[in-house]
C-alpha cells in the first residue's frame, strides 16, 4: 500500500496561505492609499471653503465700510453745496456784479470727525452762450442768437454749420435747414449741454472745445439770450457783435467789473451792447463740490438758480 505524499501537500497549503496574505496586505495598502487621497481631497475642499468664506467676509466688510464712507462723503459734499448757495445768497444784490467767473470757497470744520478735504468751486453759467436762445418760445428763429452762435463757432475754429443742426434739434418742425440736420432731432429745448453729443455733427472733440462756452440756462426766460458781460470769456464777448475784435474784447475784459450796462457802452460805444443783449449779473451758478478722505472721493456738480434768499436746483450729478 502506497503512502500519501503529505509534505508536498502541506507545502502547497502553506504557499496558498502566503498568497492570500500577500493579496490581503495589498488590498489593505490600496485602501489606506485611497483613504489618504480622500482625506487630502476633503482637506483641500475645506481649506478652499474657509478661504472663500474669509474672502467673502473681508470683501463684504470692506464694501460695507466703503459704502458707509461714501455716504459720509456724499453728505459732506451736499453740505458744502448748501454752504456755497448760502454764501451766494448772502451777497447783496448791489454787489453781485463783482462776482468773478469762477471762485473757490474755503470750507473747513464742516464735520467734527472728518479728516479729509473739501473743495467747492462756483462758476457763473450766465457768462456763457445760451443754446436754447437760438429758437424763440414761439418756435421762430432768433436771428440775433443764431448769428452770435455762428460767430462763437468761428471764434473757436469750429464749423459754423453746427448752428443749423442745433437749431433743428430744438425747433419742433421737421424741415431741415441743411442736409440731414433734422435726423433724429429732439424737437424740443435742450435740458443739458450734454445733448450736443447726440447731434450728428458734434463729435467728442467738438463737444470738449465747445462745452466751456455754452449753457442751456437762461438769465431771464423772457430774454434768454442775455449774457453776463462781467464773466464772459473772450470768444463769447466777440460773439456778441461783428464789430467786436479780439483786441476790443480784451479791452472790455480788462475794464471789468461793470456796475451797469452804461459803463460797458463807455468802453465799447456804438456796438449795440444794450440791455437786450447783455447783463452785468448772474442768477445761474454751476457749483462743484469735491470731498476726499482715505482715498475715497465724492464729486457733486449742480446748477442752481439763486435769486436773493430763494434758490432752485436745476441740475444734479453725483459721482
mmCIF file of C-alpha atoms in Angstrom:
data_model
loop_
_atom_site.group_PDB
_atom_site.id
_atom_site.type_symbol
_atom_site.label_atom_id
_atom_site.label_comp_id
_atom_site.label_asym_id
_atom_site.label_seq_id
_atom_site.Cartn_x
_atom_site.Cartn_y
_atom_site.Cartn_z
ATOM 1 C CA UNK A 1 0.000 0.000 0.000
ATOM 2 C CA UNK A 2 1.433 3.332 -1.094
ATOM 3 C CA UNK A 3 1.888 6.186 1.417
ATOM 4 C CA UNK A 4 0.355 9.592 0.591
ATOM 5 C CA UNK A 5 2.720 12.491 -0.057
ATOM 6 C CA UNK A 6 1.912 14.548 2.980
ATOM 7 C CA UNK A 7 4.803 17.051 2.868
ATOM 8 C CA UNK A 8 4.150 18.402 -0.624
ATOM 9 C CA UNK A 9 0.500 18.855 0.283
ATOM 10 C CA UNK A 10 1.411 20.815 3.379
ATOM 11 C CA UNK A 11 3.819 22.989 1.347
ATOM 12 C CA UNK A 12 1.114 23.697 -1.166
ATOM 13 C CA UNK A 13 -1.316 24.818 1.534
ATOM 14 C CA UNK A 14 1.368 26.999 3.092
ATOM 15 C CA UNK A 15 2.080 28.632 -0.268
ATOM 16 C CA UNK A 16 -1.624 29.343 -0.808
ATOM 17 C CA UNK A 17 -1.827 30.953 2.647
ATOM 18 C CA UNK A 18 1.126 33.222 1.800
ATOM 19 C CA UNK A 19 -0.503 34.246 -1.471
ATOM 20 C CA UNK A 20 -3.775 35.073 0.274
ATOM 21 C CA UNK A 21 -1.933 37.013 2.986
ATOM 22 C CA UNK A 22 0.025 38.960 0.381
ATOM 23 C CA UNK A 23 -3.157 39.748 -1.538
ATOM 24 C CA UNK A 24 -4.929 40.892 1.614
ATOM 25 C CA UNK A 25 -1.960 43.098 2.502
ATOM 26 C CA UNK A 26 -2.006 44.657 -0.963
ATOM 27 C CA UNK A 27 -5.737 45.322 -0.613
ATOM 28 C CA UNK A 28 -5.105 46.892 2.774
ATOM 29 C CA UNK A 29 -2.380 49.135 1.371
ATOM 30 C CA UNK A 30 -4.682 50.084 -1.507
ATOM 31 C CA UNK A 31 -7.449 51.012 0.899
ATOM 32 C CA UNK A 32 -5.053 53.033 3.043
ATOM 33 C CA UNK A 33 -3.820 54.901 -0.043
ATOM 34 C CA UNK A 34 -7.391 55.631 -1.140
ATOM 35 C CA UNK A 35 -8.261 56.817 2.343
ATOM 36 C CA UNK A 36 -5.214 59.131 2.320
ATOM 37 C CA UNK A 37 -6.148 60.580 -1.066
ATOM 38 C CA UNK A 38 -9.765 61.035 0.046
ATOM 39 C CA UNK A 39 -8.605 62.753 3.233
ATOM 40 C CA UNK A 40 -6.367 65.137 1.244
ATOM 41 C CA UNK A 41 -9.239 65.963 -1.137
ATOM 42 C CA UNK A 42 -11.581 66.685 1.763
ATOM 43 C CA UNK A 43 -8.939 68.872 3.449
ATOM 44 C CA UNK A 44 -8.387 70.745 0.182
ATOM 45 C CA UNK A 45 -12.118 71.378 -0.230
ATOM 46 C CA UNK A 46 -12.485 72.503 3.389
ATOM 47 C CA UNK A 47 -9.462 74.793 3.043
ATOM 48 C CA UNK A 48 -10.931 76.334 -0.134
ATOM 49 C CA UNK A 49 -14.280 76.824 1.602
ATOM 50 C CA UNK A 50 -12.624 78.509 4.577
ATOM 51 C CA UNK A 51 -10.594 80.783 2.288
ATOM 52 C CA UNK A 52 -13.685 81.634 0.207
ATOM 53 C CA UNK A 53 -15.693 82.337 3.344
ATOM 54 C CA UNK A 54 -12.925 84.514 4.782
ATOM 55 C CA UNK A 55 -12.581 86.398 1.494
ATOM 56 C CA UNK A 56 -16.340 86.875 1.335
ATOM 57 C CA UNK A 57 -16.405 88.248 4.863
ATOM 58 C CA UNK A 58 -13.455 90.545 4.057
ATOM 59 C CA UNK A 59 -14.952 91.892 0.815
ATOM 60 C CA UNK A 60 -18.391 92.312 2.379
ATOM 61 C CA UNK A 61 -16.913 94.171 5.338
ATOM 62 C CA UNK A 62 -14.758 96.312 3.038
ATOM 63 C CA UNK A 63 -17.735 97.062 0.789
ATOM 64 C CA UNK A 64 -19.851 97.998 3.781
ATOM 65 C CA UNK A 65 -17.130 100.284 5.132
ATOM 66 C CA UNK A 66 -16.633 101.877 1.699
ATOM 67 C CA UNK A 67 -20.388 102.380 1.374
ATOM 68 C CA UNK A 68 -20.540 103.999 4.801
ATOM 69 C CA UNK A 69 -17.588 106.255 3.952
ATOM 70 C CA UNK A 70 -19.124 107.106 0.568
ATOM 71 C CA UNK A 71 -22.403 108.067 2.219
ATOM 72 C CA UNK A 72 -20.483 110.198 4.666
ATOM 73 C CA UNK A 73 -18.606 111.933 1.827
ATOM 74 C CA UNK A 74 -21.882 112.410 -0.019
ATOM 75 C CA UNK A 75 -23.428 114.185 2.966
ATOM 76 C CA UNK A 76 -20.308 116.313 3.355
ATOM 77 C CA UNK A 77 -20.379 117.270 -0.343
ATOM 78 C CA UNK A 78 -24.071 118.162 -0.083
ATOM 79 C CA UNK A 79 -23.336 120.286 2.973
ATOM 80 C CA UNK A 80 -20.632 122.092 1.018
ATOM 81 C CA UNK A 81 -23.128 122.734 -1.807
ATOM 82 C CA UNK A 82 -25.575 124.196 0.718
ATOM 83 C CA UNK A 83 -22.789 126.354 2.148
ATOM 84 C CA UNK A 84 -21.968 127.690 -1.335
ATOM 85 C CA UNK A 85 -25.620 128.527 -2.022
ATOM 86 C CA UNK A 86 -25.890 130.287 1.343
ATOM 87 C CA UNK A 87 -22.700 132.263 0.646
ATOM 88 C CA UNK A 88 -24.013 133.482 -2.718
ATOM 89 C CA UNK A 89 -27.450 134.249 -1.258
ATOM 90 C CA UNK A 90 -25.828 136.477 1.364
ATOM 91 C CA UNK A 91 -24.173 138.666 -1.284
ATOM 92 C CA UNK A 92 -26.137 141.933 -1.564
ATOM 93 C CA UNK A 93 -27.811 142.378 -4.940
ATOM 94 C CA UNK A 94 -25.902 145.610 -5.469
ATOM 95 C CA UNK A 95 -22.597 143.708 -5.155
ATOM 96 C CA UNK A 96 -23.348 140.753 -7.443
ATOM 97 C CA UNK A 97 -21.786 142.472 -10.453
ATOM 98 C CA UNK A 98 -18.395 141.914 -8.749
ATOM 99 C CA UNK A 99 -18.811 138.128 -8.860
ATOM 100 C CA UNK A 100 -15.974 136.544 -10.824
ATOM 101 C CA UNK A 101 -16.433 133.895 -13.500
ATOM 102 C CA UNK A 102 -15.015 131.236 -11.152
ATOM 103 C CA UNK A 103 -14.328 131.326 -7.433
ATOM 104 C CA UNK A 104 -13.195 128.789 -4.850
ATOM 105 C CA UNK A 105 -14.884 128.908 -1.471
ATOM 106 C CA UNK A 106 -12.975 127.950 1.686
ATOM 107 C CA UNK A 107 -14.512 125.002 3.551
ATOM 108 C CA UNK A 108 -13.215 123.962 6.962
ATOM 109 C CA UNK A 109 -14.509 122.111 10.047
ATOM 110 C CA UNK A 110 -17.589 121.007 8.171
ATOM 111 C CA UNK A 111 -17.791 117.803 10.281
ATOM 112 C CA UNK A 112 -16.060 117.266 13.619
ATOM 113 C CA UNK A 113 -14.557 113.832 12.894
ATOM 114 C CA UNK A 114 -13.774 114.479 9.230
ATOM 115 C CA UNK A 115 -10.056 114.146 8.434
ATOM 116 C CA UNK A 116 -10.261 114.619 4.657
ATOM 117 C CA UNK A 117 -10.530 117.666 2.421
ATOM 118 C CA UNK A 118 -13.408 119.538 0.755
ATOM 119 C CA UNK A 119 -13.170 121.929 -2.185
ATOM 120 C CA UNK A 120 -16.074 123.932 -3.589
ATOM 121 C CA UNK A 121 -15.907 125.939 -6.812
ATOM 122 C CA UNK A 122 -18.628 128.188 -8.190
ATOM 123 C CA UNK A 123 -18.886 129.231 -11.837
ATOM 124 C CA UNK A 124 -21.243 131.713 -13.455
ATOM 125 C CA UNK A 125 -23.403 129.951 -16.071
ATOM 126 C CA UNK A 126 -24.769 133.205 -17.476
ATOM 127 C CA UNK A 127 -21.360 134.203 -18.787
ATOM 128 C CA UNK A 128 -21.857 131.505 -21.450
ATOM 129 C CA UNK A 129 -23.890 131.472 -24.653
ATOM 130 C CA UNK A 130 -27.373 130.011 -24.131
ATOM 131 C CA UNK A 131 -28.012 127.408 -26.840
ATOM 132 C CA UNK A 132 -31.770 127.445 -26.208
ATOM 133 C CA UNK A 133 -31.902 131.135 -27.154
ATOM 134 C CA UNK A 134 -31.437 130.212 -30.837
ATOM 135 C CA UNK A 135 -35.157 129.357 -31.055
ATOM 136 C CA UNK A 136 -37.801 131.666 -29.606
ATOM 137 C CA UNK A 137 -40.632 130.392 -27.435
ATOM 138 C CA UNK A 138 -42.976 130.742 -30.430
ATOM 139 C CA UNK A 139 -40.635 128.420 -32.372
ATOM 140 C CA UNK A 140 -39.306 131.123 -34.707
ATOM 141 C CA UNK A 141 -35.587 131.571 -35.270
ATOM 142 C CA UNK A 142 -33.889 134.152 -33.054
ATOM 143 C CA UNK A 143 -31.671 135.597 -35.755
ATOM 144 C CA UNK A 144 -29.506 137.563 -33.276
ATOM 145 C CA UNK A 145 -28.678 134.470 -31.201
ATOM 146 C CA UNK A 146 -28.287 132.347 -34.322
ATOM 147 C CA UNK A 147 -25.689 134.745 -35.735
ATOM 148 C CA UNK A 148 -23.981 135.065 -32.334
ATOM 149 C CA UNK A 149 -23.641 131.298 -32.125
ATOM 150 C CA UNK A 150 -22.158 131.147 -35.614
ATOM 151 C CA UNK A 151 -19.616 133.801 -34.595
ATOM 152 C CA UNK A 152 -18.782 131.808 -31.453
ATOM 153 C CA UNK A 153 -18.210 128.677 -33.538
ATOM 154 C CA UNK A 154 -15.966 130.647 -35.863
ATOM 155 C CA UNK A 155 -14.021 132.087 -32.916
ATOM 156 C CA UNK A 156 -13.415 128.539 -31.698
ATOM 157 C CA UNK A 157 -12.356 127.340 -35.166
ATOM 158 C CA UNK A 158 -15.413 125.084 -35.417
ATOM 159 C CA UNK A 159 -17.795 124.638 -38.346
ATOM 160 C CA UNK A 160 -20.444 127.362 -38.452
ATOM 161 C CA UNK A 161 -22.894 124.828 -39.914
ATOM 162 C CA UNK A 162 -23.268 123.304 -36.451
ATOM 163 C CA UNK A 163 -25.636 126.193 -35.703
ATOM 164 C CA UNK A 164 -28.162 124.786 -38.204
ATOM 165 C CA UNK A 165 -28.037 121.349 -36.604
ATOM 166 C CA UNK A 166 -28.567 122.819 -33.124
ATOM 167 C CA UNK A 167 -31.467 124.956 -34.374
ATOM 168 C CA UNK A 168 -33.148 121.926 -35.965
ATOM 169 C CA UNK A 169 -32.504 119.880 -32.840
ATOM 170 C CA UNK A 170 -34.542 122.429 -30.853
ATOM 171 C CA UNK A 171 -37.318 123.618 -33.170
ATOM 172 C CA UNK A 172 -40.460 121.500 -33.460
ATOM 173 C CA UNK A 173 -40.813 121.363 -37.232
ATOM 174 C CA UNK A 174 -39.332 118.675 -39.457
ATOM 175 C CA UNK A 175 -37.971 120.980 -42.148
ATOM 176 C CA UNK A 176 -34.165 120.650 -42.322
ATOM 177 C CA UNK A 177 -32.068 123.790 -42.625
ATOM 178 C CA UNK A 178 -29.310 121.735 -44.178
ATOM 179 C CA UNK A 179 -28.844 118.147 -45.252
ATOM 180 C CA UNK A 180 -29.672 115.608 -42.508
ATOM 181 C CA UNK A 181 -29.988 118.358 -39.868
ATOM 182 C CA UNK A 182 -33.391 117.020 -38.765
ATOM 183 C CA UNK A 183 -32.159 113.440 -38.458
ATOM 184 C CA UNK A 184 -33.096 112.045 -35.010
ATOM 185 C CA UNK A 185 -33.691 115.594 -33.733
ATOM 186 C CA UNK A 186 -35.295 116.158 -30.331
ATOM 187 C CA UNK A 187 -37.677 118.908 -31.489
ATOM 188 C CA UNK A 188 -37.572 120.496 -28.053
ATOM 189 C CA UNK A 189 -35.464 122.793 -25.921
ATOM 190 C CA UNK A 190 -32.259 121.325 -24.526
ATOM 191 C CA UNK A 191 -32.228 120.171 -20.906
ATOM 192 C CA UNK A 192 -28.468 119.721 -20.743
ATOM 193 C CA UNK A 193 -25.405 120.740 -22.728
ATOM 194 C CA UNK A 194 -24.614 117.007 -22.946
ATOM 195 C CA UNK A 195 -27.334 116.747 -25.607
ATOM 196 C CA UNK A 196 -24.831 118.228 -28.038
ATOM 197 C CA UNK A 197 -23.224 114.778 -28.222
ATOM 198 C CA UNK A 198 -26.471 113.444 -29.725
ATOM 199 C CA UNK A 199 -26.347 115.911 -32.603
ATOM 200 C CA UNK A 200 -24.911 114.442 -35.771
ATOM 201 C CA UNK A 201 -22.070 116.877 -36.498
ATOM 202 C CA UNK A 202 -20.880 117.213 -32.873
ATOM 203 C CA UNK A 203 -18.228 114.625 -32.058
ATOM 204 C CA UNK A 204 -16.364 114.243 -28.750
ATOM 205 C CA UNK A 205 -13.579 116.643 -29.750
ATOM 206 C CA UNK A 206 -16.023 119.314 -30.931
ATOM 207 C CA UNK A 207 -18.016 118.947 -27.719
ATOM 208 C CA UNK A 208 -14.939 119.314 -25.497
ATOM 209 C CA UNK A 209 -13.959 122.540 -27.287
ATOM 210 C CA UNK A 210 -17.478 123.992 -27.235
ATOM 211 C CA UNK A 211 -18.723 122.890 -23.805
ATOM 212 C CA UNK A 212 -16.879 125.531 -21.678
ATOM 213 C CA UNK A 213 -18.559 128.367 -23.623
ATOM 214 C CA UNK A 214 -22.214 127.288 -23.780
ATOM 215 C CA UNK A 215 -25.117 126.673 -21.424
ATOM 216 C CA UNK A 216 -28.840 125.876 -21.564
ATOM 217 C CA UNK A 217 -29.855 128.030 -18.573
ATOM 218 C CA UNK A 218 -31.283 131.477 -19.191
ATOM 219 C CA UNK A 219 -30.738 134.574 -17.098
ATOM 220 C CA UNK A 220 -34.266 135.658 -17.979
ATOM 221 C CA UNK A 221 -36.821 133.350 -19.645
ATOM 222 C CA UNK A 222 -38.394 136.309 -21.412
ATOM 223 C CA UNK A 223 -34.994 137.215 -22.867
ATOM 224 C CA UNK A 224 -32.880 134.019 -22.859
ATOM 225 C CA UNK A 225 -30.068 135.483 -24.982
ATOM 226 C CA UNK A 226 -28.706 137.709 -22.193
ATOM 227 C CA UNK A 227 -25.037 137.142 -21.398
ATOM 228 C CA UNK A 228 -23.234 138.392 -18.287
ATOM 229 C CA UNK A 229 -20.554 140.637 -19.718
ATOM 230 C CA UNK A 230 -18.706 140.638 -16.390
ATOM 231 C CA UNK A 231 -17.870 136.927 -16.583
ATOM 232 C CA UNK A 232 -17.997 136.115 -20.308
ATOM 233 C CA UNK A 233 -14.817 134.768 -21.924
ATOM 234 C CA UNK A 234 -13.119 136.472 -24.857
ATOM 235 C CA UNK A 235 -14.718 134.200 -27.540
ATOM 236 C CA UNK A 236 -18.186 134.775 -26.045
ATOM 237 C CA UNK A 237 -17.675 138.558 -25.894
ATOM 238 C CA UNK A 238 -16.574 138.534 -29.545
ATOM 239 C CA UNK A 239 -19.737 136.630 -30.478
ATOM 240 C CA UNK A 240 -21.969 139.491 -29.324
ATOM 241 C CA UNK A 241 -21.281 141.660 -32.351
ATOM 242 C CA UNK A 242 -19.420 141.627 -35.665
ATOM 243 C CA UNK A 243 -17.694 144.832 -34.555
ATOM 244 C CA UNK A 244 -16.028 143.290 -31.500
ATOM 245 C CA UNK A 245 -12.493 142.259 -32.375
ATOM 246 C CA UNK A 246 -10.272 140.237 -30.109
ATOM 247 C CA UNK A 247 -8.422 143.411 -29.108
ATOM 248 C CA UNK A 248 -11.677 145.140 -28.170
ATOM 249 C CA UNK A 249 -12.911 142.055 -26.311
ATOM 250 C CA UNK A 250 -9.721 142.018 -24.260
ATOM 251 C CA UNK A 251 -10.183 145.744 -23.561
ATOM 252 C CA UNK A 252 -13.703 145.054 -22.302
ATOM 253 C CA UNK A 253 -12.462 142.190 -20.124
ATOM 254 C CA UNK A 254 -9.725 144.357 -18.580
ATOM 255 C CA UNK A 255 -12.234 147.092 -17.685
ATOM 256 C CA UNK A 256 -14.423 144.723 -15.634
ATOM 257 C CA UNK A 257 -16.337 144.607 -13.378
ATOM 258 C CA UNK A 258 -19.072 146.833 -14.803
ATOM 259 C CA UNK A 259 -21.699 148.029 -12.358
ATOM 260 C CA UNK A 260 -24.128 148.917 -15.140
ATOM 261 C CA UNK A 261 -24.555 148.425 -18.875
ATOM 262 C CA UNK A 262 -23.926 152.122 -19.440
ATOM 263 C CA UNK A 263 -20.393 151.532 -18.126
ATOM 264 C CA UNK A 264 -19.892 148.944 -20.874
ATOM 265 C CA UNK A 265 -21.030 151.380 -23.540
ATOM 266 C CA UNK A 266 -18.336 153.808 -22.407
ATOM 267 C CA UNK A 267 -15.660 151.227 -23.157
ATOM 268 C CA UNK A 268 -17.250 149.891 -26.368
ATOM 269 C CA UNK A 269 -19.556 152.592 -27.781
ATOM 270 C CA UNK A 270 -21.685 152.111 -30.871
ATOM 271 C CA UNK A 271 -21.711 148.293 -30.781
ATOM 272 C CA UNK A 272 -25.286 147.854 -29.631
ATOM 273 C CA UNK A 273 -24.380 146.197 -26.338
ATOM 274 C CA UNK A 274 -27.751 147.075 -24.848
ATOM 275 C CA UNK A 275 -29.886 145.529 -22.075
ATOM 276 C CA UNK A 276 -31.400 143.365 -24.825
ATOM 277 C CA UNK A 277 -28.073 141.556 -25.258
ATOM 278 C CA UNK A 278 -26.094 141.752 -22.037
ATOM 279 C CA UNK A 279 -26.415 141.903 -18.269
ATOM 280 C CA UNK A 280 -23.907 142.573 -15.515
ATOM 281 C CA UNK A 281 -25.143 139.976 -13.022
ATOM 282 C CA UNK A 282 -25.769 136.253 -12.813
ATOM 283 C CA UNK A 283 -28.555 134.094 -11.407
ATOM 284 C CA UNK A 284 -27.451 130.619 -12.525
ATOM 285 C CA UNK A 285 -24.371 129.099 -10.934
ATOM 286 C CA UNK A 286 -22.531 125.837 -11.523
ATOM 287 C CA UNK A 287 -21.397 124.538 -8.127
ATOM 288 C CA UNK A 288 -18.890 121.690 -7.914
ATOM 289 C CA UNK A 289 -18.152 120.072 -4.553
ATOM 290 C CA UNK A 290 -15.208 117.684 -4.207
ATOM 291 C CA UNK A 291 -14.758 115.701 -0.967
ATOM 292 C CA UNK A 292 -11.969 113.194 -0.319
ATOM 293 C CA UNK A 293 -10.975 111.027 2.640
ATOM 294 C CA UNK A 294 -8.998 107.770 2.901
ATOM 295 C CA UNK A 295 -8.573 107.578 -0.887
ATOM 296 C CA UNK A 296 -12.353 107.710 -1.392
ATOM 297 C CA UNK A 297 -13.842 110.595 -3.383
ATOM 298 C CA UNK A 298 -17.258 112.131 -3.910
ATOM 299 C CA UNK A 299 -17.983 114.780 -6.536
ATOM 300 C CA UNK A 300 -21.284 116.617 -6.801
ATOM 301 C CA UNK A 301 -21.997 119.011 -9.650
ATOM 302 C CA UNK A 302 -25.165 121.051 -9.731
ATOM 303 C CA UNK A 303 -26.701 124.079 -11.406
ATOM 304 C CA UNK A 304 -28.579 126.339 -9.037
ATOM 305 C CA UNK A 305 -30.669 129.385 -9.840
ATOM 306 C CA UNK A 306 -30.168 131.782 -6.937
ATOM 307 C CA UNK A 307 -32.267 134.903 -6.573
ATOM 308 C CA UNK A 308 -31.812 136.526 -3.195
ATOM 309 C CA UNK A 309 -32.670 134.090 -0.418
ATOM 310 C CA UNK A 310 -34.514 131.655 -2.710
ATOM 311 C CA UNK A 311 -32.926 129.062 -4.981
ATOM 312 C CA UNK A 312 -33.861 126.246 -7.367
ATOM 313 C CA UNK A 313 -31.702 123.226 -8.220
ATOM 314 C CA UNK A 314 -31.909 122.742 -11.990
ATOM 315 C CA UNK A 315 -29.260 120.069 -12.480
ATOM 316 C CA UNK A 316 -27.660 117.494 -10.188
ATOM 317 C CA UNK A 317 -24.969 114.905 -10.872
ATOM 318 C CA UNK A 318 -23.162 112.878 -8.234
ATOM 319 C CA UNK A 319 -20.119 110.674 -8.765
#
